[in-house]
Amino acid sequence: MTSAAVSFQNVSKAYGTLQALKGVSFEVEKGAFFGLLGPNGAGKSTLINSMAGLVKPSSGHILVNGYDTEKSYRQTRRQLGLVPQELISDPFFSIKELLTIQSGYFGLSGSVQDKWIGELLERLALSEKADANTNQLSGGMKRRVLIAMALVHKPDVIVLDEPTAGVDVDLRKTLWDFTKELHQKGHTIILTTHYLEEAESLCEKVAILQKGQLRALESTSDLVSMHPFRYVRVSLSQRFEKAMLSSTLDLANRLDSFNVNEVVFKVEKELPLNQVMSWLSASPLSIKDITSRDATLEEVFISLTGGQDNEL
Amino acid sequence: MNFNLVGCWALFVKEVRRFYSVAIQTIFAPVVSSLLYLLIFGQVIDTKIEVFSGLTYSQFLIPGLVMMTVLQNAFSNTSSSIIQSKMHGNLTFVMLSPISPLELYLAFVGASVIRGLAVGVGVLLVGMFGFDLTMNHPWWILLFAVLSAAIMGSVGLTAGLLSDKFDQLAAFQNFIIVPLTFLSGVFYSIHALPNIWQHISHLNPFFYMVDGFRYGFFTQSDVSIALSLTITVAFFFGITAINLILLFKGVKIRD
């Protein structure tokens, strides 16, 4: 028996000839804030849904707090709270009724549970809509309901499958504040998101999936620091033209991006910054400011996945 | 055996509340439809046909109509609930919970029995009000009503699970359920049919449900009550087994 919160053991899933997951194995430590990243179609949702019991893996095992999701599904479902990617509604019941019904599935009722439901409604700014039907809600509100539904049984492991997709800034902040609080209380958080800056700021460790295979599994800081490039941004007091670099091929070869009066060079980390400065001095660029930074998670991601899809 | 009784009960209550929240559509409308059948067929044919000895056609018809509404509404309850839950996505909430396939089956079918009986009692009460109808064997009546509702709730569950869209479900209902119901002896005794059709009627499992149910009222039936009960119970276990296999395998709900 493993001590990890979640252990994926050689998990494969095939839909006909399409191999959605190809022997994925890794562990998520207890209490971690873990990011599961990958391009569209990488297999993230298949993996998450396999863990939650919505998808049956073709082979392999998934353990949640040591319990097998197939053999001991009652235990694993009690310990997992999944916020699914797709918006879900139920035209027959109000939000509060849905939360009470969902509690019932887990055998939870009474005043303590009612208090928790009230707290969830409060924390997710749903109190005013508690008696509203989900069909009357906006997309953002429906997303909050899904989060409340996932937390109604106080799961140990919380899985958020792109929870901020189509969500406004206010809700995003509310959601992340609440998620951070749950993490601080000891819950394990597994997150997939379209927004890599969110993953970089929140997740201690990330796994990157591509074409159903694990491409990387590192702490976020290690993954970023392992990236072999740094980025040198040069602000100009003139309009930038690519032709300006024709005399300095070393710079031209390292051009990453540019706009009207700003240019970014992607430079090998082992290359001394002095060397870059000397190339810049030799160029006809009229420099106003220079900054250097490490790669972002997004840049690491694009580099690892070969830019297959910039959108997660 | 580890049984999540509270979870199963919560799902059952939810399913009952679901159809009760639209009671005009799910309870009152079917009662009115059945009474229209009684009004039209009963009044027009009443004096011209004696199906069982000593009974008017209306008296013969009422138990058949009651059973027809029980069957159709029990089927509709599970089939529409499952397909709607799949369409809206809210079946996911159940799938994420520690409710087993057996518990899910019992909750959905239990609710369909409640709806079938609610509509059936509505038709029966109105029928008893206007016609001289006696119930010679109330326990047989109740047994066949509950078993038949459970069977059709199960058939509805199978149809809902296997259907990907409303169109497929409507085809199942219109091309299988409605013909089998109408040809089950609701409106006639199969002894009124030519021999070949009598034999074909014996292949229709719905016939035994209607015939056994009618026996409870009149102590008269087209086939023996033992045969009706045997076939109905066998059908119930058969369709239950099919549903449990589908649910355990997660056909069309756990890809």
Coordinates of C-alpha atoms in Angstrom, one line a residue:
Chain A
M1 CA 0.0 0.0 0.0
T2 CA 1.3 3.4 -1.0
S3 CA 1.4 6.5 1.2
A4 CA 0.7 8.8 -1.7
A5 CA -2.6 10.7 -2.0
V6 CA -3.0 9.4 -5.5
S7 CA -0.9 6.8 -7.3
F8 CA -1.3 6.1 -11.0
Q9 CA 0.1 2.7 -11.9
N10 CA 0.7 2.0 -15.5
V11 CA -2.7 3.4 -16.5
S12 CA -3.8 2.9 -20.1
K13 CA -7.0 3.8 -21.8
A14 CA -8.0 3.0 -25.4
Y15 CA -11.1 4.3 -27.2
G16 CA -11.1 1.9 -30.2
T17 CA -7.9 2.5 -32.0
L18 CA -7.2 5.8 -30.2
Q19 CA -4.8 5.3 -27.3
A20 CA -5.8 8.1 -24.9
L21 CA -3.4 7.0 -22.1
K22 CA -0.3 5.0 -22.6
G23 CA 1.0 3.4 -19.4
V24 CA 1.0 6.6 -17.2
S25 CA 2.6 6.1 -13.8
F26 CA 3.3 8.8 -11.2
E27 CA 2.3 9.7 -7.7
V28 CA 0.8 12.8 -6.1
E29 CA 2.0 13.3 -2.5
K30 CA -0.4 13.9 0.3
G31 CA -1.1 17.6 0.9
A32 CA 0.4 18.6 -2.4
F33 CA -0.9 21.3 -4.7
F34 CA -0.3 19.4 -8.0
G35 CA -0.7 20.6 -11.5
L36 CA -1.6 18.3 -14.4
L37 CA -0.8 20.0 -17.6
G38 CA -0.8 19.1 -21.3
P39 CA -2.1 20.2 -24.6
N40 CA -5.7 19.5 -25.7
G41 CA -6.1 15.8 -26.2
A42 CA -3.1 14.9 -24.0
G43 CA -5.2 12.7 -21.8
K44 CA -5.6 14.9 -18.7
S45 CA -9.3 14.6 -18.4
T46 CA -9.2 10.9 -19.2
L47 CA -6.7 10.4 -16.4
I48 CA -8.8 12.5 -14.0
N49 CA -12.0 10.9 -14.9
S50 CA -10.4 7.4 -14.5
M51 CA -9.4 8.4 -11.0
A52 CA -12.9 9.6 -10.2
G53 CA -14.6 6.5 -11.7
L54 CA -16.2 8.2 -14.6
V55 CA -13.9 6.3 -17.0
K56 CA -12.8 2.7 -16.8
P57 CA -9.1 2.4 -17.6
S58 CA -8.3 -0.4 -20.1
S59 CA -5.4 -1.5 -17.8
G60 CA -3.4 -0.3 -14.8
H61 CA -4.5 0.8 -11.4
I62 CA -5.2 4.0 -9.6
L63 CA -5.0 4.2 -5.8
V64 CA -6.5 7.1 -3.8
N65 CA -5.1 7.1 -0.3
G66 CA -4.1 3.5 -0.8
Y67 CA -7.5 2.3 -2.0
D68 CA -8.0 1.0 -5.5
T69 CA -10.5 3.0 -7.5
E70 CA -12.1 -0.1 -9.0
K71 CA -12.0 -2.6 -6.1
S72 CA -12.7 -0.1 -3.3
Y73 CA -14.7 2.6 -5.2
R74 CA -16.8 3.5 -2.2
Q75 CA -13.7 4.5 -0.2
T76 CA -12.0 6.3 -3.1
R77 CA -15.2 8.3 -4.0
R78 CA -15.6 9.4 -0.4
Q79 CA -12.1 10.7 -0.5
L80 CA -12.2 12.4 -3.9
G81 CA -14.1 15.6 -4.9
L82 CA -14.0 16.2 -8.6
V83 CA -15.0 19.5 -10.2
P84 CA -15.7 18.3 -13.8
Q85 CA -14.7 20.4 -16.8
E86 CA -18.2 20.3 -18.4
L87 CA -20.9 22.5 -16.9
I88 CA -23.7 20.5 -15.5
S89 CA -27.2 21.5 -14.6
D90 CA -30.3 19.9 -13.2
P91 CA -33.6 21.5 -14.1
F92 CA -35.6 20.0 -11.3
F93 CA -33.9 21.2 -8.2
S94 CA -32.5 24.3 -6.6
I95 CA -28.8 24.7 -5.7
K96 CA -29.5 24.0 -2.0
E97 CA -31.6 21.0 -2.8
L98 CA -28.9 19.6 -5.1
L99 CA -26.3 20.0 -2.3
T100 CA -28.6 18.3 0.2
I101 CA -29.3 15.4 -2.3
Q102 CA -25.6 15.0 -3.0
S103 CA -24.8 14.9 0.7
G104 CA -27.4 12.1 1.0
Y105 CA -25.5 10.0 -1.6
F106 CA -22.6 10.1 0.8
G107 CA -24.8 9.3 3.8
L108 CA -24.5 12.8 5.2
S109 CA -27.4 14.7 6.7
G110 CA -28.5 16.7 9.8
S111 CA -27.6 20.0 11.2
V112 CA -23.8 19.7 10.9
Q113 CA -24.2 18.9 7.2
D114 CA -26.7 21.8 6.7
K115 CA -24.2 24.1 8.4
W116 CA -21.4 23.0 6.0
I117 CA -23.7 23.5 3.0
G118 CA -24.5 27.0 4.2
E119 CA -20.8 27.6 4.6
L120 CA -20.1 26.4 1.1
L121 CA -22.9 28.6 -0.3
E122 CA -21.4 31.5 1.6
R123 CA -17.8 31.0 0.6
L124 CA -18.7 30.5 -3.1
A125 CA -21.0 33.6 -3.1
L126 CA -24.0 31.4 -3.8
S127 CA -26.2 32.2 -0.8
E128 CA -28.4 34.6 -2.7
K129 CA -29.0 32.0 -5.4
A130 CA -29.5 29.1 -3.0
D131 CA -33.1 28.6 -4.0
A132 CA -32.5 29.2 -7.7
N133 CA -32.6 26.5 -10.3
T134 CA -29.3 25.8 -12.0
N135 CA -30.9 26.5 -15.4
Q136 CA -31.2 30.1 -14.3
L137 CA -27.5 30.6 -13.6
S138 CA -24.7 32.0 -15.6
G139 CA -21.7 29.8 -16.6
G140 CA -19.6 31.2 -13.8
M141 CA -22.4 30.5 -11.2
K142 CA -22.8 27.0 -12.5
R143 CA -19.0 26.5 -12.1
R144 CA -19.4 27.6 -8.4
V145 CA -22.2 25.1 -8.0
L146 CA -19.9 22.3 -9.3
I147 CA -17.2 23.3 -6.9
A148 CA -19.7 23.2 -4.0
M149 CA -21.0 19.8 -5.1
A150 CA -17.4 18.5 -5.2
L151 CA -16.8 19.7 -1.7
V152 CA -20.1 18.7 -0.1
H153 CA -18.6 15.6 1.5
K154 CA -15.3 17.3 2.6
P155 CA -13.1 15.1 0.4
D156 CA -9.4 14.7 1.2
V157 CA -8.3 15.0 -2.4
I158 CA -9.9 17.8 -4.5
V159 CA -9.6 17.6 -8.3
L160 CA -10.2 20.7 -10.3
D161 CA -10.5 20.0 -14.0
E162 CA -10.0 23.4 -15.6
P163 CA -12.1 25.2 -13.0
T164 CA -11.5 28.7 -14.2
A165 CA -12.4 28.2 -17.9
G166 CA -14.8 30.9 -18.8
V167 CA -14.8 32.4 -15.4
D168 CA -14.5 36.1 -14.6
V169 CA -11.7 37.7 -12.6
D170 CA -13.7 38.0 -9.3
L171 CA -14.7 34.4 -9.3
R172 CA -11.2 33.3 -10.2
K173 CA -9.9 35.1 -7.2
T174 CA -12.6 33.7 -4.9
L175 CA -11.9 30.2 -6.2
W176 CA -8.2 30.4 -5.7
D177 CA -8.5 32.0 -2.3
F178 CA -10.8 29.2 -1.2
T179 CA -8.6 26.5 -2.9
K180 CA -5.5 27.8 -1.1
E181 CA -7.3 27.8 2.2
L182 CA -8.4 24.1 1.6
H183 CA -4.8 23.3 0.7
Q184 CA -3.5 25.0 3.9
K185 CA -6.0 22.8 5.9
G186 CA -4.2 19.7 4.5
H187 CA -6.3 18.8 1.4
T188 CA -4.5 17.5 -1.6
I189 CA -5.3 19.6 -4.7
I190 CA -4.9 18.4 -8.2
L191 CA -5.4 21.0 -10.8
T192 CA -5.6 21.2 -14.6
T193 CA -5.9 24.6 -16.1
H194 CA -5.6 26.5 -19.4
Y195 CA -3.8 29.2 -17.6
L196 CA -0.2 28.3 -17.0
E197 CA 0.6 31.4 -14.9
E198 CA -2.0 30.1 -12.5
A199 CA -0.4 26.7 -12.4
E200 CA 3.0 28.3 -11.9
S201 CA 1.9 30.4 -9.0
L202 CA -0.2 27.7 -7.3
C203 CA 1.3 24.3 -8.0
E204 CA 4.3 23.0 -6.1
K205 CA 4.7 20.1 -8.6
V206 CA 3.5 19.5 -12.1
A207 CA 3.1 16.6 -14.4
I208 CA 3.0 17.3 -18.2
L209 CA 1.2 14.8 -20.3
Q210 CA 1.5 14.7 -24.1
K211 CA -0.3 12.2 -26.4
G212 CA -1.2 10.1 -23.4
Q213 CA 2.3 9.8 -22.0
L214 CA 4.0 11.5 -19.1
R215 CA 6.5 14.0 -20.5
A216 CA 7.7 15.6 -17.3
L217 CA 7.2 15.2 -13.5
E218 CA 9.1 17.8 -11.5
S219 CA 8.6 20.5 -8.9
T220 CA 7.5 23.6 -10.6
S221 CA 10.7 25.5 -9.7
D222 CA 12.9 22.7 -10.8
L223 CA 11.1 22.4 -14.1
V224 CA 11.5 26.1 -14.7
S225 CA 15.2 26.2 -13.6
M226 CA 16.0 23.1 -15.8
H227 CA 15.0 25.1 -18.9
P228 CA 18.2 25.7 -20.8
F229 CA 17.3 29.3 -21.8
R230 CA 16.9 32.7 -20.2
Y231 CA 15.0 35.6 -21.8
V232 CA 16.6 39.0 -22.3
R233 CA 14.1 41.7 -23.0
V234 CA 15.4 44.9 -24.6
S235 CA 13.3 48.1 -24.7
L236 CA 14.3 50.4 -27.5
S237 CA 14.0 54.1 -28.0
Q238 CA 13.4 53.5 -31.7
R239 CA 11.1 51.4 -33.9
F240 CA 12.4 47.9 -34.2
E241 CA 13.0 46.4 -37.6
K242 CA 14.4 42.8 -38.1
A243 CA 17.0 44.2 -40.5
M244 CA 18.7 45.9 -37.6
L245 CA 20.0 42.5 -36.6
S246 CA 21.5 41.6 -40.0
S247 CA 24.9 42.6 -38.9
T248 CA 24.8 40.7 -35.6
L249 CA 23.8 37.1 -36.6
D250 CA 24.3 35.9 -33.0
L251 CA 21.5 38.1 -31.9
A252 CA 19.3 37.4 -35.0
N253 CA 19.6 33.6 -34.3
R254 CA 18.4 34.2 -30.8
L255 CA 15.4 36.4 -31.5
D256 CA 12.4 35.1 -29.7
S257 CA 9.8 37.8 -30.2
F258 CA 9.4 41.5 -30.8
N259 CA 6.9 44.3 -31.0
V260 CA 7.1 48.0 -32.0
N261 CA 9.9 49.0 -29.7
E262 CA 10.7 45.9 -27.7
V263 CA 12.6 42.8 -28.6
V264 CA 13.1 39.5 -26.7
F265 CA 16.1 37.2 -27.1
K266 CA 16.2 33.6 -26.0
V267 CA 19.7 33.0 -24.7
E268 CA 21.4 29.9 -23.5
K269 CA 21.9 29.9 -19.8
E270 CA 25.5 29.0 -20.0
L271 CA 26.2 32.0 -22.2
P272 CA 27.6 34.9 -20.1
L273 CA 25.4 37.9 -20.1
N274 CA 28.5 40.0 -20.9
Q275 CA 28.6 38.3 -24.3
V276 CA 25.0 39.3 -25.0
M277 CA 25.7 42.9 -23.9
S278 CA 28.7 43.1 -26.2
W279 CA 26.5 41.8 -29.2
L280 CA 23.9 44.4 -28.3
S281 CA 26.6 47.2 -28.1
A282 CA 27.8 46.2 -31.6
S283 CA 24.3 46.3 -33.0
P284 CA 22.5 49.5 -34.3
L285 CA 19.9 49.1 -31.6
S286 CA 19.2 52.2 -29.4
I287 CA 18.7 50.6 -26.0
K288 CA 16.5 52.2 -23.4
D289 CA 16.4 49.3 -20.9
I290 CA 17.4 45.6 -20.5
T291 CA 15.9 43.0 -18.3
S292 CA 16.7 39.3 -18.0
R293 CA 14.5 36.6 -16.6
D294 CA 14.2 32.8 -16.3
A295 CA 11.7 30.9 -18.5
T296 CA 8.1 30.9 -17.4
L297 CA 6.2 27.6 -17.0
E298 CA 4.4 28.4 -20.3
E299 CA 7.7 28.6 -22.1
V300 CA 9.0 25.4 -20.5
F301 CA 5.7 23.8 -21.5
I302 CA 5.9 24.9 -25.1
S303 CA 9.5 23.8 -25.3
L304 CA 8.7 20.3 -23.9
T305 CA 5.6 19.8 -26.0
G306 CA 7.2 21.1 -29.1
G307 CA 4.6 23.9 -29.3
Q308 CA 2.0 21.3 -30.3
D309 CA -0.7 23.4 -28.8
N310 CA -0.1 26.5 -26.8
E311 CA -3.4 26.1 -25.2
L312 CA -3.7 23.7 -22.3
Chain B
M1 CA -22.9 -7.0 2.5
N2 CA -21.9 -3.4 2.4
F3 CA -25.1 -1.5 1.4
N4 CA -25.3 2.3 1.2
L5 CA -28.9 2.5 2.4
V6 CA -28.8 6.2 3.1
G7 CA -27.4 7.0 -0.4
C8 CA -29.8 4.7 -2.1
W9 CA -32.7 6.3 -0.2
A10 CA -31.5 9.8 -1.1
L11 CA -31.4 8.9 -4.8
F12 CA -34.8 7.2 -4.6
V13 CA -36.3 10.3 -2.9
K14 CA -34.7 12.5 -5.5
E15 CA -36.2 10.5 -8.3
V16 CA -39.7 10.6 -6.7
R17 CA -39.4 14.4 -6.2
R18 CA -38.3 14.8 -9.8
F19 CA -41.5 13.4 -11.2
Y20 CA -43.6 14.9 -8.4
S21 CA -42.3 18.4 -9.3
V22 CA -44.0 18.0 -12.7
A23 CA -47.0 16.1 -11.4
I24 CA -49.4 17.6 -14.0
Q25 CA -47.3 16.0 -16.8
T26 CA -46.3 12.8 -15.0
I27 CA -49.4 11.9 -13.0
F28 CA -52.6 13.8 -13.9
A29 CA -52.1 13.8 -17.7
P30 CA -51.8 10.0 -18.0
V31 CA -54.8 9.6 -15.7
V32 CA -56.9 11.8 -18.0
S33 CA -55.7 10.1 -21.1
S34 CA -56.7 6.7 -19.7
L35 CA -60.1 7.9 -18.7
L36 CA -60.6 9.2 -22.3
Y37 CA -60.0 5.6 -23.5
L38 CA -62.5 4.4 -21.0
L39 CA -65.0 7.0 -22.0
I40 CA -64.6 6.4 -25.7
F41 CA -64.2 2.6 -25.9
G42 CA -66.3 1.8 -22.8
Q43 CA -69.3 3.8 -23.7
V44 CA -69.4 2.9 -27.4
I45 CA -68.7 -0.8 -27.0
D46 CA -70.2 -1.5 -23.6
T47 CA -73.5 -2.9 -24.6
K48 CA -72.2 -4.8 -27.7
I49 CA -69.5 -7.1 -26.2
E50 CA -69.4 -9.4 -23.2
V51 CA -65.7 -10.4 -22.9
F52 CA -65.9 -12.4 -19.6
S53 CA -69.1 -13.8 -18.4
G54 CA -71.2 -11.5 -16.2
L55 CA -69.0 -8.5 -17.0
T56 CA -69.6 -5.4 -19.1
Y57 CA -66.9 -4.3 -21.5
S58 CA -66.1 -1.3 -19.3
Q59 CA -65.6 -3.4 -16.2
F60 CA -63.3 -5.7 -18.3
L61 CA -61.5 -2.6 -19.7
I62 CA -60.7 -0.8 -16.5
P63 CA -58.1 -3.2 -15.0
G64 CA -56.4 -3.3 -18.5
L65 CA -56.3 0.5 -18.6
V66 CA -54.9 0.7 -15.1
M67 CA -52.2 -1.8 -16.0
M68 CA -51.4 0.0 -19.3
T69 CA -50.9 3.3 -17.5
V70 CA -48.8 1.6 -14.8
L71 CA -46.6 0.0 -17.5
Q72 CA -46.2 3.1 -19.7
N73 CA -45.5 5.5 -16.8
A74 CA -43.1 3.2 -15.0
F75 CA -41.2 2.9 -18.3
S76 CA -41.3 6.7 -18.9
N77 CA -40.0 7.5 -15.5
T78 CA -36.7 5.7 -15.6
S79 CA -36.1 6.2 -19.3
S80 CA -36.7 9.9 -19.3
S81 CA -34.8 10.5 -16.0
I82 CA -31.7 8.6 -17.2
I83 CA -31.6 10.2 -20.7
Q84 CA -32.2 13.7 -19.2
S85 CA -29.5 13.1 -16.6
K86 CA -27.1 12.0 -19.4
M87 CA -28.0 15.1 -21.5
H88 CA -27.7 17.6 -18.7
G89 CA -24.7 15.8 -17.4
N90 CA -26.0 15.5 -13.8
L91 CA -25.7 11.7 -13.9
T92 CA -22.1 12.6 -13.1
F93 CA -23.1 13.5 -9.6
V94 CA -24.4 10.0 -9.0
M95 CA -21.4 8.4 -10.7
L96 CA -19.0 10.3 -8.4
S97 CA -20.8 9.2 -5.3
P98 CA -20.3 5.9 -3.4
I99 CA -23.6 4.5 -4.8
S100 CA -23.2 1.0 -6.2
P101 CA -24.8 -0.2 -9.4
L102 CA -27.3 -2.2 -7.4
E103 CA -28.3 0.8 -5.3
L104 CA -28.7 3.0 -8.4
Y105 CA -30.9 0.3 -9.9
L106 CA -33.1 0.0 -6.8
A107 CA -33.5 3.7 -6.4
F108 CA -34.4 4.4 -10.1
V109 CA -36.7 1.4 -10.3
G110 CA -38.3 2.0 -6.9
A111 CA -39.2 5.6 -8.0
S112 CA -40.7 4.2 -11.2
V113 CA -42.8 1.8 -9.2
I114 CA -44.1 4.7 -7.2
R115 CA -45.0 6.7 -10.3
G116 CA -46.6 3.7 -12.0
L117 CA -48.7 3.0 -8.9
A118 CA -49.7 6.6 -8.4
V119 CA -51.0 6.9 -11.9
G120 CA -52.6 3.5 -11.8
V121 CA -54.4 4.3 -8.5
G122 CA -55.7 7.5 -10.1
V123 CA -57.2 5.6 -13.0
L124 CA -58.5 2.9 -10.7
L125 CA -60.2 5.3 -8.3
V126 CA -62.0 7.2 -11.1
G127 CA -62.9 3.9 -12.7
M128 CA -64.3 2.5 -9.5
F129 CA -66.3 5.7 -9.0
G130 CA -68.2 5.4 -12.2
F131 CA -68.4 1.6 -12.7
D132 CA -69.3 -1.4 -10.5
L133 CA -65.8 -2.9 -10.1
T134 CA -64.9 -5.3 -7.4
M135 CA -61.4 -6.5 -6.4
N136 CA -61.7 -10.2 -5.5
H137 CA -58.0 -10.7 -4.8
P138 CA -56.4 -7.3 -3.8
W139 CA -53.0 -8.9 -3.0
W140 CA -52.8 -10.4 -6.5
I141 CA -53.7 -7.0 -7.9
L142 CA -51.0 -5.3 -5.8
L143 CA -48.4 -8.0 -6.6
F144 CA -48.9 -7.8 -10.3
A145 CA -49.0 -4.0 -10.2
V146 CA -45.7 -3.7 -8.3
L147 CA -44.0 -6.4 -10.3
S148 CA -45.1 -5.0 -13.6
A149 CA -44.1 -1.5 -12.7
A150 CA -40.7 -2.7 -11.6
I151 CA -40.3 -4.6 -14.8
M152 CA -41.2 -1.6 -17.0
G153 CA -39.1 0.7 -14.8
S154 CA -36.2 -1.7 -15.5
V155 CA -37.0 -1.8 -19.2
G156 CA -37.0 2.0 -19.2
L157 CA -33.7 2.0 -17.4
T158 CA -32.2 -0.3 -20.0
A159 CA -33.6 1.9 -22.8
G160 CA -32.3 5.1 -21.1
L161 CA -28.9 3.6 -20.6
L162 CA -28.5 2.4 -24.1
S163 CA -29.9 5.5 -25.8
D164 CA -27.6 8.4 -26.7
K165 CA -30.4 10.8 -27.6
F166 CA -34.1 11.3 -27.2
D167 CA -34.7 10.1 -30.7
Q168 CA -33.5 6.6 -30.0
L169 CA -35.5 6.5 -26.8
A170 CA -38.7 7.6 -28.7
A171 CA -38.0 4.8 -31.2
F172 CA -37.7 2.3 -28.4
Q173 CA -40.9 3.5 -26.9
N174 CA -43.0 3.8 -30.1
F175 CA -41.8 0.7 -31.9
I176 CA -41.5 -1.7 -28.9
I177 CA -43.2 -0.6 -25.8
V178 CA -46.4 0.9 -27.2
P179 CA -47.1 -2.1 -29.6
L180 CA -46.4 -4.7 -26.9
T181 CA -48.7 -2.8 -24.5
F182 CA -51.6 -2.4 -26.9
L183 CA -51.3 -6.0 -28.0
S184 CA -51.2 -7.4 -24.5
G185 CA -55.0 -7.8 -24.0
V186 CA -55.6 -4.4 -22.5
F187 CA -58.6 -3.8 -24.7
Y188 CA -59.7 -7.4 -25.4
S189 CA -59.5 -11.0 -24.3
I190 CA -57.1 -12.9 -26.5
H191 CA -59.8 -15.6 -26.8
A192 CA -61.5 -13.2 -29.2
L193 CA -58.5 -13.5 -31.5
P194 CA -57.9 -16.0 -34.3
N195 CA -55.8 -19.0 -33.1
I196 CA -52.6 -17.8 -34.7
W197 CA -52.8 -14.4 -32.9
Q198 CA -53.6 -16.1 -29.7
H199 CA -50.3 -18.0 -30.0
I200 CA -48.4 -14.9 -30.9
S201 CA -50.0 -13.1 -27.9
H202 CA -48.6 -15.8 -25.6
L203 CA -45.1 -14.6 -26.7
N204 CA -45.8 -11.1 -25.4
P205 CA -44.6 -10.9 -21.8
F206 CA -46.9 -7.9 -21.2
F207 CA -49.9 -10.1 -21.8
Y208 CA -49.2 -12.1 -18.6
M209 CA -48.9 -8.9 -16.6
V210 CA -52.3 -7.7 -17.7
D211 CA -53.9 -11.0 -17.5
G212 CA -52.6 -11.7 -14.0
F213 CA -53.6 -8.2 -12.9
R214 CA -57.1 -8.7 -14.3
Y215 CA -57.4 -12.1 -12.5
G216 CA -57.1 -10.1 -9.2
F217 CA -60.4 -8.3 -10.0
F218 CA -62.5 -11.0 -11.6
T219 CA -61.0 -14.4 -10.7
Q220 CA -61.1 -14.9 -14.5
S221 CA -58.2 -14.8 -16.9
D222 CA -57.1 -16.0 -20.3
V223 CA -54.3 -18.2 -18.8
S224 CA -53.7 -19.6 -15.4
I225 CA -52.6 -17.1 -12.7
A226 CA -49.7 -19.5 -11.9
L227 CA -48.4 -19.2 -15.5
S228 CA -48.8 -15.4 -15.5
L229 CA -46.9 -15.1 -12.2
T230 CA -44.1 -17.4 -13.3
I231 CA -43.5 -15.6 -16.5
T232 CA -43.8 -12.1 -14.9
V233 CA -41.3 -13.1 -12.1
A234 CA -38.9 -14.6 -14.7
F235 CA -39.2 -11.4 -16.8
F236 CA -38.4 -9.3 -13.7
F237 CA -35.3 -11.3 -12.8
G238 CA -34.2 -11.3 -16.4
I239 CA -34.5 -7.6 -17.0
T240 CA -32.9 -6.9 -13.5
A241 CA -29.9 -9.1 -14.5
I242 CA -29.5 -7.2 -17.8
N243 CA -29.6 -3.8 -16.0
L244 CA -27.1 -4.9 -13.4
I245 CA -24.7 -6.1 -16.0
L246 CA -25.1 -2.8 -17.9
L247 CA -24.5 -0.8 -14.7
F248 CA -21.6 -2.9 -13.4
K249 CA -19.9 -2.7 -16.8
G250 CA -20.8 1.0 -17.0
V251 CA -22.2 0.7 -20.6
K252 CA -22.7 4.2 -22.0
I253 CA -22.2 5.8 -18.7
R254 CA -18.6 4.9 -17.8
D255 CA -16.7 5.0 -21.0

